[in-house]
Coordinates of C-alpha atoms in Angstrom, one line a residue:
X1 CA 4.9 12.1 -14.4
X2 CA 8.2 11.7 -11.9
X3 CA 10.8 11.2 -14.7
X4 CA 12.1 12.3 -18.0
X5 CA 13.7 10.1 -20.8
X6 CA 16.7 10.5 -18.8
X7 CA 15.9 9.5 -15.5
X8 CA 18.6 6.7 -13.7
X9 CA 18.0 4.8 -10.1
X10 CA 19.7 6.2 -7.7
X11 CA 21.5 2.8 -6.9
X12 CA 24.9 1.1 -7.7
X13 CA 25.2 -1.5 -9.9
X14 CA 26.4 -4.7 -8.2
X15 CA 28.1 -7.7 -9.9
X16 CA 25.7 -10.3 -9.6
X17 CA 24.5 -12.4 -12.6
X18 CA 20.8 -11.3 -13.9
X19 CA 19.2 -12.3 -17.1
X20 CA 16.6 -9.6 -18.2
X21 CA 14.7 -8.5 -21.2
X22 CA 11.4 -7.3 -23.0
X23 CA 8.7 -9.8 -22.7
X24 CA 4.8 -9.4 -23.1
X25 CA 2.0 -10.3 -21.0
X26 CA -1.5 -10.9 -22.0
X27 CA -4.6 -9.1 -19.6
X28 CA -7.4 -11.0 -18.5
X29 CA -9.0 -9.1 -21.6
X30 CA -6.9 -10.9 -23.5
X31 CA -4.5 -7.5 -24.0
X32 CA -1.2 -8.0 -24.6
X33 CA 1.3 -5.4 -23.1
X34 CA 5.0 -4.8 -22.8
X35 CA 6.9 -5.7 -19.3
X36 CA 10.7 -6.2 -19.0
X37 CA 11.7 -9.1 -16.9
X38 CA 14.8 -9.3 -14.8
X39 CA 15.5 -12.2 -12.9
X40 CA 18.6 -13.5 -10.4
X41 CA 21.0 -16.6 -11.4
X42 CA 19.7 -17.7 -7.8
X43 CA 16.9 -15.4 -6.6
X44 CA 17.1 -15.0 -3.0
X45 CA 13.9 -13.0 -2.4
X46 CA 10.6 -11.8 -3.1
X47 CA 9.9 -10.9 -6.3
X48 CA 8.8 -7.5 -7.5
X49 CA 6.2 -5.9 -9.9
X50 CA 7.7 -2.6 -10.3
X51 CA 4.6 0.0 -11.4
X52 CA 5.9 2.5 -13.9
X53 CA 4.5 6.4 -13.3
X54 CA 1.7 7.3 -16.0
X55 CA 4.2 7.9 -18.6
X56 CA 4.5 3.9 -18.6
X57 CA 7.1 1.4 -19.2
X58 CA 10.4 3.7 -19.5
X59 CA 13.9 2.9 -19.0
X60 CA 14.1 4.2 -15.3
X61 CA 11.5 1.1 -14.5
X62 CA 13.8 -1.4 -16.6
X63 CA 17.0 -0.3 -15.0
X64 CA 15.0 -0.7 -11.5
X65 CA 13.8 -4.0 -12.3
X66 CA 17.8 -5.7 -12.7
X67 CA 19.1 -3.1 -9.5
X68 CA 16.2 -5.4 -8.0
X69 CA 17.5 -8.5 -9.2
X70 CA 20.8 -8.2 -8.6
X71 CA 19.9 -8.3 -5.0
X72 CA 17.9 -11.8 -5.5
X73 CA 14.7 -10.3 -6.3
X74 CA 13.4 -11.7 -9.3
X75 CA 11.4 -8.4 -10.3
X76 CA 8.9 -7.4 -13.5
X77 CA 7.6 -4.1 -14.5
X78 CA 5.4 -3.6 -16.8
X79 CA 3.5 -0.6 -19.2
X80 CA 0.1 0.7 -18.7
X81 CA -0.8 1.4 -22.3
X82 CA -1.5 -2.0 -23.6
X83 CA -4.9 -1.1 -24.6
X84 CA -4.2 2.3 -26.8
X85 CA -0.6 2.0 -28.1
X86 CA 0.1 -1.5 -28.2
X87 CA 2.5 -4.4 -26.8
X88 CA 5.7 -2.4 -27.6
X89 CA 7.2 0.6 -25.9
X90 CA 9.8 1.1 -29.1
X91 CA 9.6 4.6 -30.0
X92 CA 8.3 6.0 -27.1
X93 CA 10.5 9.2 -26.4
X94 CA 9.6 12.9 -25.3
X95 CA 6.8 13.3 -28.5
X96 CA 4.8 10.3 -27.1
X97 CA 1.3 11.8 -26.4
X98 CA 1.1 10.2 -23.1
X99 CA -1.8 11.9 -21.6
X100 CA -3.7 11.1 -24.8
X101 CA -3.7 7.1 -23.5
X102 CA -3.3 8.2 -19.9
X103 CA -7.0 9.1 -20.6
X104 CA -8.1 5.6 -22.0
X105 CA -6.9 4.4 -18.9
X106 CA -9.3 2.4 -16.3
X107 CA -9.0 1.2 -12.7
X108 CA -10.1 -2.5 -13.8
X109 CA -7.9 -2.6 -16.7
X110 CA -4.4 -1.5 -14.5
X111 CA -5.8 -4.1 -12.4
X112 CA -6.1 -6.7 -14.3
X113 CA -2.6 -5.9 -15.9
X114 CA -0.9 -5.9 -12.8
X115 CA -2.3 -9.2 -11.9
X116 CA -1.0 -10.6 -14.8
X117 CA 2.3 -9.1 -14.2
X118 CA 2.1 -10.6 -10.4
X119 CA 1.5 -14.5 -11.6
X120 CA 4.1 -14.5 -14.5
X121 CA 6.1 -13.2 -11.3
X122 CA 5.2 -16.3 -9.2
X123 CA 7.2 -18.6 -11.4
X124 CA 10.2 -17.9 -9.5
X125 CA 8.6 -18.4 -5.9
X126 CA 5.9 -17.9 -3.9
X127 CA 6.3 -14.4 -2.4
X128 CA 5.7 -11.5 -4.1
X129 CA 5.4 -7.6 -3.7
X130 CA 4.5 -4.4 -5.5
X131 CA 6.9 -1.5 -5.4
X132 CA 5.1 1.9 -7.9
X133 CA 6.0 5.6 -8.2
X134 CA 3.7 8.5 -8.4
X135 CA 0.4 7.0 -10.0
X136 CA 1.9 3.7 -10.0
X137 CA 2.6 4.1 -5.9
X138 CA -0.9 4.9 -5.9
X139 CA -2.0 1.7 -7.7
X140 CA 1.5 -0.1 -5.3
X141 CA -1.2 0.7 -2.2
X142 CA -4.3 -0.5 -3.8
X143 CA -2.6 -3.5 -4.3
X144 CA -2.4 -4.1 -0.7
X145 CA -6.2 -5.8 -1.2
X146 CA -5.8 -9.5 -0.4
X147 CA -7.3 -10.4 -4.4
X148 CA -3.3 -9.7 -5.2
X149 CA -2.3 -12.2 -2.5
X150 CA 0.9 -10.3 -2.3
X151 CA 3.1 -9.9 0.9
X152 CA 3.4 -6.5 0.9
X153 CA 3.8 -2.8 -1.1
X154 CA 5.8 0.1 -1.3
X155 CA 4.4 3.3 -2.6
X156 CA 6.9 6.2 -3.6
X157 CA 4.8 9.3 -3.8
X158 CA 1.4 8.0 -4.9
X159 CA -1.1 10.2 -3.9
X160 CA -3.2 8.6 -1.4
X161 CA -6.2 10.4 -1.4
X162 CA -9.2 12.2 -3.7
X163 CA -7.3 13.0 -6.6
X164 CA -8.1 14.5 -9.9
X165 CA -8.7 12.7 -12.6
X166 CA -8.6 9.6 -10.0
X167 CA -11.9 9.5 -7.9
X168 CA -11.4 8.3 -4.4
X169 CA -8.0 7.0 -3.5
X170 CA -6.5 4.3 -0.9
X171 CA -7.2 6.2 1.8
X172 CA -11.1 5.8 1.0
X173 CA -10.5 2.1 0.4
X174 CA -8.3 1.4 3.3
X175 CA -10.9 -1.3 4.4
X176 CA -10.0 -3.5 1.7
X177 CA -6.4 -3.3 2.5
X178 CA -4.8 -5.8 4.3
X179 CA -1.0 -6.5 3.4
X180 CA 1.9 -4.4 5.2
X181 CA 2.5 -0.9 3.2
X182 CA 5.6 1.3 2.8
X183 CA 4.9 4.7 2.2
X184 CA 7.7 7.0 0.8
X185 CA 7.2 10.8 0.3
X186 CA 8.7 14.0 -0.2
X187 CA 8.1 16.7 2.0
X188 CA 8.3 19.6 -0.6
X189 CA 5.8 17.6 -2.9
X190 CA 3.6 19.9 -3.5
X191 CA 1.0 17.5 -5.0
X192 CA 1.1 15.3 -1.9
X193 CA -0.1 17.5 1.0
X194 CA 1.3 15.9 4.6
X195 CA -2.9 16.5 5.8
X196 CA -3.1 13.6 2.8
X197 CA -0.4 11.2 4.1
X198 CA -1.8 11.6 7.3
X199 CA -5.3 10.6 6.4
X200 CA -3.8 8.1 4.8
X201 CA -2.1 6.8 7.7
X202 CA -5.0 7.1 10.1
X203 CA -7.5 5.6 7.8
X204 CA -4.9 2.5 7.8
X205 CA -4.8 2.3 11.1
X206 CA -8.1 2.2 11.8
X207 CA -8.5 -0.8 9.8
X208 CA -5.5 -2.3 11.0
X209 CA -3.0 -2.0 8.6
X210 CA 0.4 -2.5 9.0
X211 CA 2.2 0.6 7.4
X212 CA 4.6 2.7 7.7
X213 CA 5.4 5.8 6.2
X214 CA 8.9 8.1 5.7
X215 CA 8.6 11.5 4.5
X216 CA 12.0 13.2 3.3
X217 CA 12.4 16.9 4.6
X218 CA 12.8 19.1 1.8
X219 CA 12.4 16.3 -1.0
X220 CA 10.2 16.9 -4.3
X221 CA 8.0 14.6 -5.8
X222 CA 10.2 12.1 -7.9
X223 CA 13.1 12.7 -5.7
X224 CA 14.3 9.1 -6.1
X225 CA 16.7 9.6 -9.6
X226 CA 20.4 9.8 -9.6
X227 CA 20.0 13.0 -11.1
X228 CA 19.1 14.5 -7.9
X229 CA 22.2 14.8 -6.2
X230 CA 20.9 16.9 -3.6
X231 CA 18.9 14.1 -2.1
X232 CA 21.5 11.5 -2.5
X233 CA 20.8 11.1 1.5
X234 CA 17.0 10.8 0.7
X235 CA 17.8 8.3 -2.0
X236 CA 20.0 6.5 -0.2
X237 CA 17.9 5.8 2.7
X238 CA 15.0 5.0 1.1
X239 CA 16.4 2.3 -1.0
X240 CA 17.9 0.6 1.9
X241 CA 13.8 0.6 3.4
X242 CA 12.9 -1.1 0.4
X243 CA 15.4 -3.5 0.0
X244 CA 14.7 -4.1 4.3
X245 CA 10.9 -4.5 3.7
X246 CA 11.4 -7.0 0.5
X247 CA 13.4 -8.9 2.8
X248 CA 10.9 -9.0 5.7
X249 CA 8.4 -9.9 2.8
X250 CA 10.6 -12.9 2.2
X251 CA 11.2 -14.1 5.5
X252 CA 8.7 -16.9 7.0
X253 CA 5.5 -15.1 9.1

């Protein structure tokens, strides 16, 4: 997982109105799982489902979610575990046996969650966009298939390729991709070898996606927390991508 109980975005609060809070969403299985909804007085922008890491729905994600929408974009994220441990994350600290429902997990399932996620998103406009972290960047780039019908995704360090206990990854799907795709990655991420993120990239192109992809010298996996002071410069440059990709997302094609 990229962050612990105490992990913080990496981004200044700004004084903008935002109304946010715990909601739940029901699957097309008809499972109900947690999300946290923030949303702009006047939202500006595309909105956002923000893809939580495999530990799930955490505090990092619901903090994100209002940085987000203090900018104008309405933004959701949402919990993975729906299915094993229920439509509440309340009492989820360090003991929660997160690999135990990491391994209940399916492909069709997050799928089908995150679609959810993406039309409760689409009552406050018509554009919308993924933005995941480590297994949820990897599910951010598989949402670039046109069944989301979203205007673009942002992946921070999601492993791109064959991956344990994964299968095949984007890179071996890129022919179902179609929307643009942010790529973000650490260069000292030892899980994410620069051969993979090249694939990646080659396999997009190929198939003529429109991507790009940063890699931070030096960075580790999960460098984007506030807690990693000595990639402030990372941190800071990568959130000024995203927020200039959402607002490419937004603008009229």
């Amino acid at each position: 997982m990229c962050y612990d109980a105490g992990a913080t975005p990496p981004i200044d609060p700004l004084a903008s109105p935002v109304a946010s809070g715990p909601l739940t969403l029901t699957s097309a299985d008809g499972t109900r799982f947690a999300a946290y909804l923030a949303v702009p007085e006047r939202p500006l922008g595309a909105g956002v489902v923000v893809i939580p890491d495999n530990r799930g729905l955490a505090p990092f994600y619901e903090s994100l979610a209002v940085r987000l929408a203090e900018h104008g974009h309405p933004a959701l994220a949402y919990d993975h575990f729906g299915r094993t441990a229920g439509a509440s994350t309340a009492g989820r600290g360090e003991g929660f046996p997160t690999m135990e429902h990491f391994a209940g997990l399916t492909r069709a399932g997050m799928q089908d969650d995150m679609s959810a996620a993406v039309d409760r998103l689409r009552e406050f406009g018509d554009t919308q966009t993924a933005l995941g972290f480590c297994m949820g960047g990897r599910l951010a780039f598989f949402a670039a298939d046109p069944r989301f019908g979203l205007a673009g995704v942002i992946g921070f360090y999601g492993h791109p390729g064959i991956a344990a206990p994964y299968g095949p990854g984007p890179t071996q799907h890129a022919g179902e991709l179609a929307a643009p795709i942010l790529g973000l990655f650490g260069g000292a991420d030892e899980g994410i070898p620069a051969s993979e993120v090249a694939a990646f990239g080659e396999a997009l192109a190929a198939n003529g996606v429109n991507h790009e992809f940063v890699t931070y010298p030096g960075a580790p996996h999960g460098f984007f927390d506030v807690g990693n002071g000595a990639h402030a410069e990372a941190c800071a440059d990568a959130w000024r991508r995203v927020l200039a990709f959402l607002g490419g997302a937004s603008s009229p094609s």
